[in-house]
Amino acid sequence: MSPALDVPRELAEPAERGTLTIGHAVVRKVAQHAAGRVPGTTRDGKKGPKAKVGGHDNDVDLALDLALHYPAAVRAVVGDVREKVTEEVELITGYRVRSMAVTVSALLPAVAPRVR
């Protein structure tokens, strides 16, 4: 190990350290990933949940579009999605989720039909 790594460094005051900006693309990916991990959601073909992010400063507005398993308790699953996405976005990014619109665009059976 290098001796330079063992020397403690003085940190600058918080106001002098600079800034950290987390782009909306990162928030979108976090929201999509969190929504896709909620039981009851599914992929529509190759597409998983989609998200759009808006807002400014430390507040974000989310719009999610997702598919659910059929049959599903839509309100319950959407409530779980809202809770999980809000928790993950706020924990990972530090942004506050101000609003979230959820659109269920498909209800898909767990097993593909045998006849097409």
Short mmCIF file of N, CA and C in Angstrom, two decimals:
data_model
loop_
_atom_site.label_atom_id
_atom_site.label_comp_id
_atom_site.label_asym_id
_atom_site.label_seq_id
_atom_site.Cartn_x
_atom_site.Cartn_y
_atom_site.Cartn_z
N MET A 1 0.84 -1.17 0.00
CA MET A 1 0.00 0.00 0.00
C MET A 1 0.89 1.24 0.00
N SER A 2 0.48 2.22 -0.72
CA SER A 2 1.25 3.45 -0.82
C SER A 2 1.15 4.26 0.47
N PRO A 3 2.28 4.84 0.94
CA PRO A 3 2.23 5.64 2.16
C PRO A 3 1.31 6.84 2.02
N ALA A 4 1.13 7.35 0.80
CA ALA A 4 0.28 8.51 0.59
C ALA A 4 -1.18 8.20 0.93
N LEU A 5 -1.58 6.94 0.80
CA LEU A 5 -2.96 6.57 1.10
C LEU A 5 -3.23 6.49 2.59
N ASP A 6 -2.19 6.35 3.39
CA ASP A 6 -2.37 6.22 4.83
C ASP A 6 -2.45 7.56 5.55
N VAL A 7 -2.15 8.64 4.86
CA VAL A 7 -2.12 9.96 5.48
C VAL A 7 -3.54 10.54 5.47
N PRO A 8 -4.09 10.85 6.65
CA PRO A 8 -5.43 11.45 6.67
C PRO A 8 -5.38 12.85 6.06
N ARG A 9 -6.40 13.14 5.28
CA ARG A 9 -6.47 14.46 4.65
C ARG A 9 -7.53 15.28 5.35
N GLU A 10 -7.29 16.57 5.43
CA GLU A 10 -8.27 17.49 5.98
C GLU A 10 -9.32 17.73 4.89
N LEU A 11 -10.57 17.61 5.27
CA LEU A 11 -11.65 17.90 4.33
C LEU A 11 -11.98 19.38 4.37
N ALA A 12 -12.28 19.91 3.22
CA ALA A 12 -12.70 21.30 3.15
C ALA A 12 -14.07 21.42 3.81
N GLU A 13 -14.42 22.63 4.17
CA GLU A 13 -15.74 22.88 4.73
C GLU A 13 -16.80 22.45 3.71
N PRO A 14 -17.96 21.97 4.17
CA PRO A 14 -18.98 21.49 3.25
C PRO A 14 -19.33 22.49 2.14
N ALA A 15 -19.41 23.76 2.48
CA ALA A 15 -19.77 24.76 1.48
C ALA A 15 -18.69 24.93 0.41
N GLU A 16 -17.46 24.51 0.72
CA GLU A 16 -16.35 24.69 -0.20
C GLU A 16 -16.01 23.42 -0.99
N ARG A 17 -16.72 22.33 -0.74
CA ARG A 17 -16.39 21.06 -1.38
C ARG A 17 -16.91 20.95 -2.81
N GLY A 18 -17.86 21.75 -3.18
CA GLY A 18 -18.42 21.67 -4.51
C GLY A 18 -19.86 21.18 -4.45
N THR A 19 -20.37 20.77 -5.58
CA THR A 19 -21.76 20.34 -5.64
C THR A 19 -21.86 18.95 -6.25
N LEU A 20 -22.96 18.32 -6.02
CA LEU A 20 -23.28 17.04 -6.63
C LEU A 20 -24.63 17.18 -7.30
N THR A 21 -24.66 16.91 -8.57
CA THR A 21 -25.91 16.97 -9.32
C THR A 21 -26.21 15.59 -9.86
N ILE A 22 -27.41 15.10 -9.58
CA ILE A 22 -27.86 13.81 -10.10
C ILE A 22 -28.86 14.10 -11.20
N GLY A 23 -28.52 13.69 -12.40
CA GLY A 23 -29.35 13.99 -13.56
C GLY A 23 -30.68 13.24 -13.55
N HIS A 24 -31.64 13.78 -14.27
CA HIS A 24 -32.96 13.15 -14.37
C HIS A 24 -32.88 11.77 -15.01
N ALA A 25 -31.89 11.54 -15.85
CA ALA A 25 -31.74 10.21 -16.46
C ALA A 25 -31.44 9.17 -15.40
N VAL A 26 -30.68 9.53 -14.38
CA VAL A 26 -30.38 8.62 -13.29
C VAL A 26 -31.63 8.37 -12.45
N VAL A 27 -32.37 9.42 -12.16
CA VAL A 27 -33.62 9.28 -11.40
C VAL A 27 -34.59 8.38 -12.17
N ARG A 28 -34.65 8.55 -13.49
CA ARG A 28 -35.53 7.72 -14.33
C ARG A 28 -35.15 6.25 -14.21
N LYS A 29 -33.86 5.95 -14.30
CA LYS A 29 -33.40 4.56 -14.21
C LYS A 29 -33.71 3.96 -12.83
N VAL A 30 -33.50 4.73 -11.79
CA VAL A 30 -33.80 4.24 -10.43
C VAL A 30 -35.29 3.93 -10.32
N ALA A 31 -36.14 4.83 -10.81
CA ALA A 31 -37.59 4.64 -10.74
C ALA A 31 -38.02 3.41 -11.54
N GLN A 32 -37.48 3.24 -12.73
CA GLN A 32 -37.83 2.09 -13.57
C GLN A 32 -37.41 0.78 -12.90
N HIS A 33 -36.21 0.77 -12.35
CA HIS A 33 -35.70 -0.44 -11.70
C HIS A 33 -36.56 -0.79 -10.47
N ALA A 34 -36.87 0.22 -9.65
CA ALA A 34 -37.67 -0.02 -8.45
C ALA A 34 -39.07 -0.51 -8.82
N ALA A 35 -39.69 0.09 -9.83
CA ALA A 35 -41.04 -0.32 -10.24
C ALA A 35 -41.04 -1.76 -10.76
N GLY A 36 -40.01 -2.14 -11.47
CA GLY A 36 -39.92 -3.49 -12.03
C GLY A 36 -39.70 -4.57 -10.99
N ARG A 37 -39.27 -4.20 -9.80
CA ARG A 37 -39.02 -5.17 -8.73
C ARG A 37 -40.23 -5.42 -7.84
N VAL A 38 -41.31 -4.68 -8.05
CA VAL A 38 -42.51 -4.84 -7.22
C VAL A 38 -43.28 -6.07 -7.69
N PRO A 39 -43.62 -6.98 -6.76
CA PRO A 39 -44.43 -8.15 -7.13
C PRO A 39 -45.76 -7.72 -7.75
N GLY A 40 -46.11 -8.35 -8.85
CA GLY A 40 -47.34 -8.01 -9.55
C GLY A 40 -47.09 -7.25 -10.84
N THR A 41 -45.91 -6.63 -10.96
CA THR A 41 -45.57 -5.96 -12.22
C THR A 41 -44.92 -6.98 -13.14
N THR A 42 -44.97 -6.71 -14.42
CA THR A 42 -44.38 -7.62 -15.40
C THR A 42 -43.84 -6.81 -16.57
N ARG A 43 -43.14 -7.50 -17.44
CA ARG A 43 -42.60 -6.87 -18.65
C ARG A 43 -43.62 -7.02 -19.76
N ASP A 44 -43.78 -5.99 -20.56
CA ASP A 44 -44.64 -6.03 -21.73
C ASP A 44 -43.74 -6.34 -22.92
N GLY A 45 -43.60 -7.63 -23.22
CA GLY A 45 -42.63 -8.04 -24.25
C GLY A 45 -41.25 -7.84 -23.68
N LYS A 46 -40.41 -7.09 -24.38
CA LYS A 46 -39.05 -6.82 -23.91
C LYS A 46 -38.98 -5.55 -23.09
N LYS A 47 -40.08 -4.81 -23.03
CA LYS A 47 -40.08 -3.52 -22.34
C LYS A 47 -40.53 -3.67 -20.89
N GLY A 48 -39.77 -3.10 -20.00
CA GLY A 48 -40.14 -3.04 -18.59
C GLY A 48 -40.86 -1.73 -18.33
N PRO A 49 -41.01 -1.36 -17.08
CA PRO A 49 -41.66 -0.09 -16.75
C PRO A 49 -40.92 1.09 -17.39
N LYS A 50 -41.70 2.08 -17.80
CA LYS A 50 -41.13 3.30 -18.37
C LYS A 50 -41.40 4.45 -17.41
N ALA A 51 -40.49 5.39 -17.35
CA ALA A 51 -40.65 6.54 -16.46
C ALA A 51 -40.23 7.82 -17.16
N LYS A 52 -40.90 8.90 -16.79
CA LYS A 52 -40.53 10.25 -17.20
C LYS A 52 -40.33 11.05 -15.92
N VAL A 53 -39.35 11.94 -15.95
CA VAL A 53 -39.00 12.71 -14.75
C VAL A 53 -39.04 14.20 -15.09
N GLY A 54 -39.62 14.96 -14.20
CA GLY A 54 -39.63 16.41 -14.33
C GLY A 54 -39.33 17.01 -12.97
N GLY A 55 -39.45 18.31 -12.88
CA GLY A 55 -39.22 18.98 -11.62
C GLY A 55 -37.94 19.77 -11.62
N HIS A 56 -37.66 20.41 -10.49
CA HIS A 56 -36.45 21.20 -10.35
C HIS A 56 -36.01 21.22 -8.89
N ASP A 57 -34.82 21.69 -8.68
CA ASP A 57 -34.20 21.69 -7.35
C ASP A 57 -34.19 20.26 -6.80
N ASN A 58 -34.64 20.08 -5.57
CA ASN A 58 -34.61 18.76 -4.95
C ASN A 58 -35.95 18.04 -5.04
N ASP A 59 -36.89 18.56 -5.83
CA ASP A 59 -38.20 17.94 -5.99
C ASP A 59 -38.33 17.37 -7.40
N VAL A 60 -38.83 16.13 -7.49
CA VAL A 60 -39.05 15.53 -8.80
C VAL A 60 -40.50 15.09 -8.93
N ASP A 61 -40.98 15.15 -10.16
CA ASP A 61 -42.30 14.65 -10.52
C ASP A 61 -42.08 13.46 -11.44
N LEU A 62 -42.72 12.34 -11.14
CA LEU A 62 -42.54 11.12 -11.91
C LEU A 62 -43.83 10.75 -12.62
N ALA A 63 -43.69 10.18 -13.81
CA ALA A 63 -44.79 9.58 -14.55
C ALA A 63 -44.35 8.18 -14.94
N LEU A 64 -45.03 7.17 -14.42
CA LEU A 64 -44.68 5.77 -14.69
C LEU A 64 -45.72 5.13 -15.59
N ASP A 65 -45.26 4.27 -16.48
CA ASP A 65 -46.12 3.47 -17.35
C ASP A 65 -45.66 2.03 -17.19
N LEU A 66 -46.58 1.15 -16.76
CA LEU A 66 -46.16 -0.22 -16.50
C LEU A 66 -47.26 -1.22 -16.82
N ALA A 67 -46.86 -2.49 -16.89
CA ALA A 67 -47.77 -3.59 -17.12
C ALA A 67 -47.86 -4.42 -15.85
N LEU A 68 -49.03 -5.00 -15.61
CA LEU A 68 -49.24 -5.84 -14.44
C LEU A 68 -49.64 -7.24 -14.87
N HIS A 69 -49.39 -8.20 -13.96
CA HIS A 69 -49.86 -9.56 -14.18
C HIS A 69 -51.38 -9.57 -14.15
N TYR A 70 -51.99 -10.43 -14.95
CA TYR A 70 -53.44 -10.61 -14.90
C TYR A 70 -53.73 -11.96 -14.28
N PRO A 71 -54.62 -12.12 -13.37
CA PRO A 71 -55.38 -11.05 -12.71
C PRO A 71 -54.54 -10.41 -11.61
N ALA A 72 -54.74 -9.15 -11.40
CA ALA A 72 -53.98 -8.43 -10.38
C ALA A 72 -54.91 -7.49 -9.62
N ALA A 73 -54.62 -7.28 -8.37
CA ALA A 73 -55.31 -6.27 -7.59
C ALA A 73 -54.64 -4.94 -7.95
N VAL A 74 -55.18 -4.29 -8.96
CA VAL A 74 -54.51 -3.13 -9.56
C VAL A 74 -54.20 -2.06 -8.51
N ARG A 75 -55.17 -1.69 -7.70
CA ARG A 75 -54.93 -0.63 -6.70
C ARG A 75 -53.83 -1.02 -5.72
N ALA A 76 -53.84 -2.27 -5.29
CA ALA A 76 -52.82 -2.72 -4.33
C ALA A 76 -51.43 -2.70 -4.94
N VAL A 77 -51.31 -3.21 -6.17
CA VAL A 77 -49.99 -3.25 -6.81
C VAL A 77 -49.50 -1.83 -7.10
N VAL A 78 -50.38 -0.97 -7.58
CA VAL A 78 -49.99 0.42 -7.86
C VAL A 78 -49.58 1.12 -6.56
N GLY A 79 -50.27 0.85 -5.47
CA GLY A 79 -49.88 1.41 -4.18
C GLY A 79 -48.49 0.96 -3.76
N ASP A 80 -48.22 -0.34 -3.99
CA ASP A 80 -46.88 -0.87 -3.68
C ASP A 80 -45.82 -0.23 -4.57
N VAL A 81 -46.16 -0.02 -5.85
CA VAL A 81 -45.22 0.63 -6.78
C VAL A 81 -44.92 2.05 -6.30
N ARG A 82 -45.95 2.79 -5.95
CA ARG A 82 -45.75 4.17 -5.47
C ARG A 82 -44.82 4.19 -4.25
N GLU A 83 -45.08 3.29 -3.32
CA GLU A 83 -44.29 3.24 -2.09
C GLU A 83 -42.83 2.88 -2.38
N LYS A 84 -42.62 1.83 -3.18
CA LYS A 84 -41.25 1.35 -3.46
C LYS A 84 -40.46 2.37 -4.27
N VAL A 85 -41.09 2.95 -5.29
CA VAL A 85 -40.39 3.92 -6.15
C VAL A 85 -40.03 5.16 -5.34
N THR A 86 -40.96 5.65 -4.54
CA THR A 86 -40.68 6.84 -3.72
C THR A 86 -39.53 6.56 -2.76
N GLU A 87 -39.59 5.41 -2.10
CA GLU A 87 -38.54 5.03 -1.15
C GLU A 87 -37.17 4.95 -1.82
N GLU A 88 -37.09 4.26 -2.96
CA GLU A 88 -35.81 4.07 -3.65
C GLU A 88 -35.25 5.39 -4.20
N VAL A 89 -36.11 6.18 -4.85
CA VAL A 89 -35.64 7.44 -5.43
C VAL A 89 -35.13 8.37 -4.33
N GLU A 90 -35.88 8.47 -3.23
CA GLU A 90 -35.46 9.37 -2.16
C GLU A 90 -34.20 8.87 -1.45
N LEU A 91 -34.08 7.55 -1.28
CA LEU A 91 -32.91 6.99 -0.61
C LEU A 91 -31.65 7.13 -1.46
N ILE A 92 -31.76 6.77 -2.73
CA ILE A 92 -30.57 6.73 -3.59
C ILE A 92 -30.16 8.10 -4.09
N THR A 93 -31.13 8.93 -4.46
CA THR A 93 -30.78 10.22 -5.08
C THR A 93 -30.81 11.39 -4.10
N GLY A 94 -31.56 11.26 -3.02
CA GLY A 94 -31.71 12.39 -2.10
C GLY A 94 -32.77 13.38 -2.55
N TYR A 95 -33.38 13.14 -3.70
CA TYR A 95 -34.47 14.01 -4.16
C TYR A 95 -35.77 13.63 -3.47
N ARG A 96 -36.69 14.58 -3.35
CA ARG A 96 -38.01 14.33 -2.78
C ARG A 96 -38.99 14.12 -3.93
N VAL A 97 -39.74 13.03 -3.88
CA VAL A 97 -40.75 12.78 -4.91
C VAL A 97 -41.97 13.62 -4.56
N ARG A 98 -42.23 14.63 -5.38
CA ARG A 98 -43.34 15.55 -5.13
C ARG A 98 -44.65 14.97 -5.62
N SER A 99 -44.61 14.34 -6.80
CA SER A 99 -45.83 13.73 -7.34
C SER A 99 -45.45 12.54 -8.21
N MET A 100 -46.43 11.63 -8.34
CA MET A 100 -46.20 10.45 -9.16
C MET A 100 -47.52 10.06 -9.83
N ALA A 101 -47.50 10.02 -11.15
CA ALA A 101 -48.65 9.55 -11.93
C ALA A 101 -48.31 8.17 -12.44
N VAL A 102 -49.20 7.21 -12.19
CA VAL A 102 -48.96 5.84 -12.63
C VAL A 102 -50.04 5.44 -13.63
N THR A 103 -49.61 4.97 -14.79
CA THR A 103 -50.51 4.47 -15.82
C THR A 103 -50.27 2.97 -15.97
N VAL A 104 -51.34 2.19 -15.84
CA VAL A 104 -51.26 0.76 -16.09
C VAL A 104 -51.69 0.57 -17.54
N SER A 105 -50.73 0.26 -18.41
CA SER A 105 -51.00 0.19 -19.84
C SER A 105 -51.34 -1.21 -20.32
N ALA A 106 -51.13 -2.23 -19.47
CA ALA A 106 -51.44 -3.59 -19.89
C ALA A 106 -51.63 -4.49 -18.67
N LEU A 107 -52.53 -5.47 -18.84
CA LEU A 107 -52.69 -6.56 -17.89
C LEU A 107 -52.36 -7.82 -18.67
N LEU A 108 -51.29 -8.48 -18.32
CA LEU A 108 -50.80 -9.61 -19.09
C LEU A 108 -50.89 -10.90 -18.28
N PRO A 109 -51.39 -11.98 -18.91
CA PRO A 109 -51.47 -13.25 -18.19
C PRO A 109 -50.06 -13.78 -17.88
N ALA A 110 -49.96 -14.54 -16.79
CA ALA A 110 -48.67 -15.09 -16.39
C ALA A 110 -48.17 -16.12 -17.41
N VAL A 111 -49.09 -16.83 -18.04
CA VAL A 111 -48.73 -17.84 -19.02
C VAL A 111 -49.22 -17.38 -20.39
N ALA A 112 -48.37 -17.47 -21.38
CA ALA A 112 -48.76 -17.07 -22.74
C ALA A 112 -49.84 -18.03 -23.25
N PRO A 113 -50.81 -17.52 -24.01
CA PRO A 113 -51.84 -18.41 -24.54
C PRO A 113 -51.24 -19.45 -25.48
N ARG A 114 -51.84 -20.67 -25.48
CA ARG A 114 -51.32 -21.75 -26.31
C ARG A 114 -51.63 -21.55 -27.78
N VAL A 115 -52.75 -20.91 -28.06
CA VAL A 115 -53.17 -20.72 -29.45
C VAL A 115 -53.16 -19.22 -29.76
N ARG A 116 -52.63 -18.89 -30.92
CA ARG A 116 -52.63 -17.48 -31.33
C ARG A 116 -53.42 -17.32 -32.58
#
